Coordinates of C-alpha atoms and ligand atoms in Angstrom, one line a residue:
X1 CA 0.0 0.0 0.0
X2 CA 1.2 3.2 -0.5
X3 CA 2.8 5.7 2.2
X4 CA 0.7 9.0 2.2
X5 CA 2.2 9.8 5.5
X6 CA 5.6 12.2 3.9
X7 CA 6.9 14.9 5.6
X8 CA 4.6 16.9 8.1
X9 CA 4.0 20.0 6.5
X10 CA 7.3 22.6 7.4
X11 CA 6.6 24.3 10.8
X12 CA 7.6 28.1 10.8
X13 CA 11.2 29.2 11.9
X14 CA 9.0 31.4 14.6
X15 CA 5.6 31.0 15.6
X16 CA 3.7 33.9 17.9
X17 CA 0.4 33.9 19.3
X18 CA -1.1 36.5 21.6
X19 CA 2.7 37.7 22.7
X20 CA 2.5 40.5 25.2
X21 CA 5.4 42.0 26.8
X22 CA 5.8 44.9 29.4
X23 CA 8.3 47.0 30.2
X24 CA 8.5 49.3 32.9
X25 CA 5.1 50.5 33.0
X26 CA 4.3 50.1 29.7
X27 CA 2.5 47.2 27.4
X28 CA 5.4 47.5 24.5
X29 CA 4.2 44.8 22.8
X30 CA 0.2 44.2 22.6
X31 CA -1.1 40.5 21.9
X32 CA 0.9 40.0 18.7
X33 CA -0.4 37.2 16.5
X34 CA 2.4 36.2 13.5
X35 CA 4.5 33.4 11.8
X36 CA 7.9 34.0 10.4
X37 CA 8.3 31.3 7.3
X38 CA 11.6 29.1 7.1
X39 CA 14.7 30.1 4.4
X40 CA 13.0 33.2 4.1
X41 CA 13.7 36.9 4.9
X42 CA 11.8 38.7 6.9
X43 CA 11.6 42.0 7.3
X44 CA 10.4 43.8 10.6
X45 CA 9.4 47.6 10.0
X46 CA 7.9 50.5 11.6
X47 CA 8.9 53.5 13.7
X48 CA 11.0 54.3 16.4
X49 CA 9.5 53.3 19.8
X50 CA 6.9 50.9 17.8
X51 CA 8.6 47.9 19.6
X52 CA 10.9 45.9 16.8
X53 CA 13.8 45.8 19.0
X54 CA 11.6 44.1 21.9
X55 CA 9.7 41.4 19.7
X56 CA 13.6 40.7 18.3
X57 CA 14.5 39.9 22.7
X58 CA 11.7 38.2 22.8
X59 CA 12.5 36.0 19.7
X60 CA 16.5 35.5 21.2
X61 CA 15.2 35.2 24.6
X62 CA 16.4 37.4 26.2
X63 CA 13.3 39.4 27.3
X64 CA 11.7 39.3 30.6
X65 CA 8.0 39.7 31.2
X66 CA 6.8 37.9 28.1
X67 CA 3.1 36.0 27.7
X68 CA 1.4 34.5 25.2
X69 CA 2.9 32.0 22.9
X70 CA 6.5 32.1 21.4
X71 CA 7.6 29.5 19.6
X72 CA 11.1 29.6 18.1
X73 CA 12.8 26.4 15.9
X74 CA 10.2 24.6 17.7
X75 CA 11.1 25.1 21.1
X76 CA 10.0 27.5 23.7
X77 CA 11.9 30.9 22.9
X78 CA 14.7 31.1 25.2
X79 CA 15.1 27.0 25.4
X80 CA 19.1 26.4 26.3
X81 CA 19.1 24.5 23.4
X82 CA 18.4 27.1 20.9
X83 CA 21.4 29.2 22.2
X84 CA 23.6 27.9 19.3
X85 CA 21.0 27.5 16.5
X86 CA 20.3 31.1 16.4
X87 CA 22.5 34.1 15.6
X88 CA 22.0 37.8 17.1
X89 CA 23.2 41.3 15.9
X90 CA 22.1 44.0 18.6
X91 CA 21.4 47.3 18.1
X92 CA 24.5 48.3 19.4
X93 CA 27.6 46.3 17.4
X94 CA 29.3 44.4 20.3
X95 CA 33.3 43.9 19.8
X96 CA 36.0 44.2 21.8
X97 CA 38.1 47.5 20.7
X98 CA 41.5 46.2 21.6
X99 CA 41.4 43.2 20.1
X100 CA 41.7 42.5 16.4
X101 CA 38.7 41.4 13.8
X102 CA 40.3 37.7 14.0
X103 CA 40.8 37.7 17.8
X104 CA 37.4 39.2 18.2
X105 CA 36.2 36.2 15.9
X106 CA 38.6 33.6 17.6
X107 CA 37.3 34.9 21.1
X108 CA 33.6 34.3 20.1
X109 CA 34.3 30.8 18.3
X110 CA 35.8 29.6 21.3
X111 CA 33.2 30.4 23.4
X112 CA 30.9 28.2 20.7
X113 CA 32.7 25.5 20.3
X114 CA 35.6 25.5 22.9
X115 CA 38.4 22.3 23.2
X116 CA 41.4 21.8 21.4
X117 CA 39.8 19.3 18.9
X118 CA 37.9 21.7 17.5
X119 CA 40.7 24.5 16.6
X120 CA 40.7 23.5 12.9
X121 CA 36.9 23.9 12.3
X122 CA 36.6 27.5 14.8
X123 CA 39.4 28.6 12.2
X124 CA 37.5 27.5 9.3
X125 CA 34.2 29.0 10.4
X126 CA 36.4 32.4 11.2
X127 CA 37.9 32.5 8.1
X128 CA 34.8 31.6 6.2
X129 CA 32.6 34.6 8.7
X130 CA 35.0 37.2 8.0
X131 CA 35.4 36.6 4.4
X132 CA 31.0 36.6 4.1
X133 CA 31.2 40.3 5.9
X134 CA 34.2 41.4 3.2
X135 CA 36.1 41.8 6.1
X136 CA 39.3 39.8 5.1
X137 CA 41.5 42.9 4.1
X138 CA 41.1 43.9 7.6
X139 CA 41.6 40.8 9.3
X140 CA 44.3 41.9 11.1
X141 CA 43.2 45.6 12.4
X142 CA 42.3 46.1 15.5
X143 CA 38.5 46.8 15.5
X144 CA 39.0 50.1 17.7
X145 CA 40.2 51.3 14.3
X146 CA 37.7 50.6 12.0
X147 CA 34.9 52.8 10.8
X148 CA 31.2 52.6 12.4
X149 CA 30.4 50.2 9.2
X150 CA 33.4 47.8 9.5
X151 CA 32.3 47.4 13.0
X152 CA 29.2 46.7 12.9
X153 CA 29.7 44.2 10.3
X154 CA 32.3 42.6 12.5
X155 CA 29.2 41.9 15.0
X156 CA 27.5 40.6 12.1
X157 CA 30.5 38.7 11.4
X158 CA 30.5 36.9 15.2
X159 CA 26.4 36.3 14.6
X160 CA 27.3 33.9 11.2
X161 CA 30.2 31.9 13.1
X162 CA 28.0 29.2 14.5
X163 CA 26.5 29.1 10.9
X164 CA 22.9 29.6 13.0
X165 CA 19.6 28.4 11.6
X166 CA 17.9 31.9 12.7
X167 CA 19.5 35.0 12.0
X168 CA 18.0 37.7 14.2
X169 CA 19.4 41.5 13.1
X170 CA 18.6 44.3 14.5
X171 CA 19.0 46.8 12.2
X172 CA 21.9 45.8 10.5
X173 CA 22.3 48.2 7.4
X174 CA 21.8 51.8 9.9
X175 CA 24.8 54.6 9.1
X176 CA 26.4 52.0 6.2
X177 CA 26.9 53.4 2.7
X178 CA 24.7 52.6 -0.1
X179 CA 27.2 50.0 -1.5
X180 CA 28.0 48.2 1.3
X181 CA 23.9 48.1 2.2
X182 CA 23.3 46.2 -1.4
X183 CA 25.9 44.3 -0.5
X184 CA 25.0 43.2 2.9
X185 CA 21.2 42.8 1.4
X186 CA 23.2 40.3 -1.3
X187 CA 24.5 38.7 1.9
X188 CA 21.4 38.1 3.2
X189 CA 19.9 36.3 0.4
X190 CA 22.2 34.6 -0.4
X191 CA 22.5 33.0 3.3
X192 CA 18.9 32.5 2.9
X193 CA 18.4 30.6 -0.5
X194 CA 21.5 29.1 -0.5
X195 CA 22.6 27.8 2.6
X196 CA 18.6 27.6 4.0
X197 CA 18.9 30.1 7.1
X198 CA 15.8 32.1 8.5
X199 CA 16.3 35.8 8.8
X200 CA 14.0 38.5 10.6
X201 CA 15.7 42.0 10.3
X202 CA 14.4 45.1 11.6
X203 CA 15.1 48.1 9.2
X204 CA 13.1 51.8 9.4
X205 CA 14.1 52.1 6.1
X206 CA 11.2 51.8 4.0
X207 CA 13.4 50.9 0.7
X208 CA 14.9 48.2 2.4
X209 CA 11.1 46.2 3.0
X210 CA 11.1 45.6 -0.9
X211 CA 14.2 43.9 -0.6
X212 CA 12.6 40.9 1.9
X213 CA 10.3 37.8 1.1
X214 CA 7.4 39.1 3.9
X215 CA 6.7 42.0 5.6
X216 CA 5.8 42.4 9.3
X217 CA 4.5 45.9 9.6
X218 CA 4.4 47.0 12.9
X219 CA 2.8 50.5 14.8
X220 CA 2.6 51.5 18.6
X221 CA 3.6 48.0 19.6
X222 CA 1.1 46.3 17.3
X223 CA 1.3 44.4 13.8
X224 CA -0.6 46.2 11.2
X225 CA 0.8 43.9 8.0
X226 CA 2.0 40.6 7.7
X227 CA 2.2 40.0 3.9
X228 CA 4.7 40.3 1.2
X229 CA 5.5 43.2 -0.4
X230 CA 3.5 43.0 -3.6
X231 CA 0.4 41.7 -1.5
X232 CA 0.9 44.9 0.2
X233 CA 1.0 46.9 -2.9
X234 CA -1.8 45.3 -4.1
X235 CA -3.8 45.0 -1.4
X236 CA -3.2 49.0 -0.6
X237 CA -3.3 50.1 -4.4
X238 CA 0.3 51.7 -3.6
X239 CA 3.0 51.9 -6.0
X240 CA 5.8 51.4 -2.8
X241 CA 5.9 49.7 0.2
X242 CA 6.2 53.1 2.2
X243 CA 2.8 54.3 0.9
X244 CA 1.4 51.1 1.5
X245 CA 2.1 51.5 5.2
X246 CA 1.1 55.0 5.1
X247 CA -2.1 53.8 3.7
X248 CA -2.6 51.0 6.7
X249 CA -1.7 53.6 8.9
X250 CA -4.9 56.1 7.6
X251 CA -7.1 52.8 7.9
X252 CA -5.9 51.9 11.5
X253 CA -6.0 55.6 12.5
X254 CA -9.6 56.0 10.9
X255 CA -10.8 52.4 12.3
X256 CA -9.6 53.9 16.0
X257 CA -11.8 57.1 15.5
X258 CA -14.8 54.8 14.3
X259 CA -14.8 53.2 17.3
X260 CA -14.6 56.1 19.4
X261 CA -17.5 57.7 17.9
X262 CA -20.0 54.4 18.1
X263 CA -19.3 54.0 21.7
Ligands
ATP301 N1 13.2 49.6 30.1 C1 12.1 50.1 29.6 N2 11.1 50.6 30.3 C2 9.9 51.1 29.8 N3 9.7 51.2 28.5 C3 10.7 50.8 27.7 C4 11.9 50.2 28.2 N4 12.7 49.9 27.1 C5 11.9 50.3 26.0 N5 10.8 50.8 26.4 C6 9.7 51.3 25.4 O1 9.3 50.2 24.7 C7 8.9 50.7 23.4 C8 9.5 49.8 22.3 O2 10.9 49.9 22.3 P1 11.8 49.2 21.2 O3 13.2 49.5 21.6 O4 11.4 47.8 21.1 O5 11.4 50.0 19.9 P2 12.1 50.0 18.4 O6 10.9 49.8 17.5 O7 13.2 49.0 18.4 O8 12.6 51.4 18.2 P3 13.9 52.0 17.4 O9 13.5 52.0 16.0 O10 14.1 53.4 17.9 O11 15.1 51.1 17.7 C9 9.4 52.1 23.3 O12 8.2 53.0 23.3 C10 10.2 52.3 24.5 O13 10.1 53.6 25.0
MG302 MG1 15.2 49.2 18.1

């Protein structure tokens, strides 16, 4: 007889439902529904303040006072065992100023995968990290002396050494030339359709949303979109992404009046 029973159908690299988080006083993030698809990019937009850096904690882990539902590679977010599959570039690049990019590199790859036996493949995966960020010309510099862009893309560098599953960024492309931004972008698809990883990157940069598979929109710590970009164009009879979140904007603005005035 034949097998009908293949492969379950793919779960999603992140799965959310009803994700609240406060901070301080504040709700920051309100009862968030969303899925971010596997070997995709995905791009997180909004305004400052709207909460993109906060879902991103949640996603790592690394946020307290989080409810609801937060799935990540199929485990609880912030499950030990995730620590390794998934890759994070803060807002704030993270290197050490007095050491150089390799040492900063060699530091971070021992900490991943530490013991003698594994020198050969930490020096691979170095190598192969600082080559992916164009970095290899300045392999030897210390990173005190490199400008804000080099920098940051040495922090982007220490996020691919693990060659992680999930690749969270937090706005990785802010204050780098347009160059080096198409070529980061290249980067990131090509780590997506080639070698298979999962990327969410937060951008306020509306030009950069056409440049990812889906979209998650977000306002005032809510999700207004979650779509690709031509749904959104589509959908919104906009000719750009940016006046398609205008447009949602208007709606959500107008929607909130509405229900002011019939209560
Ligand atoms: N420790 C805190 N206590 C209270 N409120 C906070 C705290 N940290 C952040 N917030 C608030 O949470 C909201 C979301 O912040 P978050 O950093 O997630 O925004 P963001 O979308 O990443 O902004 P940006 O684009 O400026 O990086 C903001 O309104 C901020 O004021
Ligand atoms: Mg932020």
């Amino acid at each position: 007889m034949m097998n009908y029973s293949s492969r379950p159908p793919e779960e999603p690299a992140v799965h959310a439902q009803d994700l609240t988080v406060v901070r301080g006083p504040r709700t920051v993030l309100r009862g968030l529904d969303f899925t971010v698809p596997r070997g995709q990019i995905t791009g997180l937009l909004g305004p400052s303040g709207c909460g993109k850096s906060t879902l991103m904690r949640a996603v790592v882990g690394t946020q307290a006072k989080v409810t609801g539902t937060l799935d990540v590679l199929g485990s609880p977010a912030g499950h030990p065992t995730l620590r390794t599959r998934i890759g994070y570039v803060t807002q704030a690049p993270s290197v050490y100023d007095d050491l150089t990019v390799r040492q900063n590199l060699d530091y971070f790859a021992a900490i991943l995968d530490p013991g003698r036996a594994a020198a050969d493949r930490r020096h691979e995966n170095v190598t192969r990290a600082i080559a992916d960020v164009d970095l290899t010309t300045h392999a030897d510099a210390l990173a005190g002396n490199l400008s804000g862009g080099q920098r940051s893309r040495v922090s982007l560098a220490v996020a691919l050494l693990g060659a992680p599953e999930l690749l969270v960024l937090d706005e990785p492309t802010v204050g780098l030339d347009p160059v080096l931004r198409r070529d980061l972008w290249q980067l990131f698809h090509t780590l997506a359709t080639e070698r298979g990883a999962t990327l969410l990157i937060s951008s306020h940069v509306m030009d950069e949303a056409e440049r990812c598979h889906r979209l998650l929109l977000m306002r005032a710590g809510g999700i207004l979109a979650d779509d690709t970009p031509d749904a959104l164009r589509t959908r919104t009879g906009s000719d750009t992404v940016e006046a398609a979140f205008l447009h949602l904007v208007d709606e959500a603005i107008a929607a909130g009046r509405t229900k002011e005035t019939t209560r």
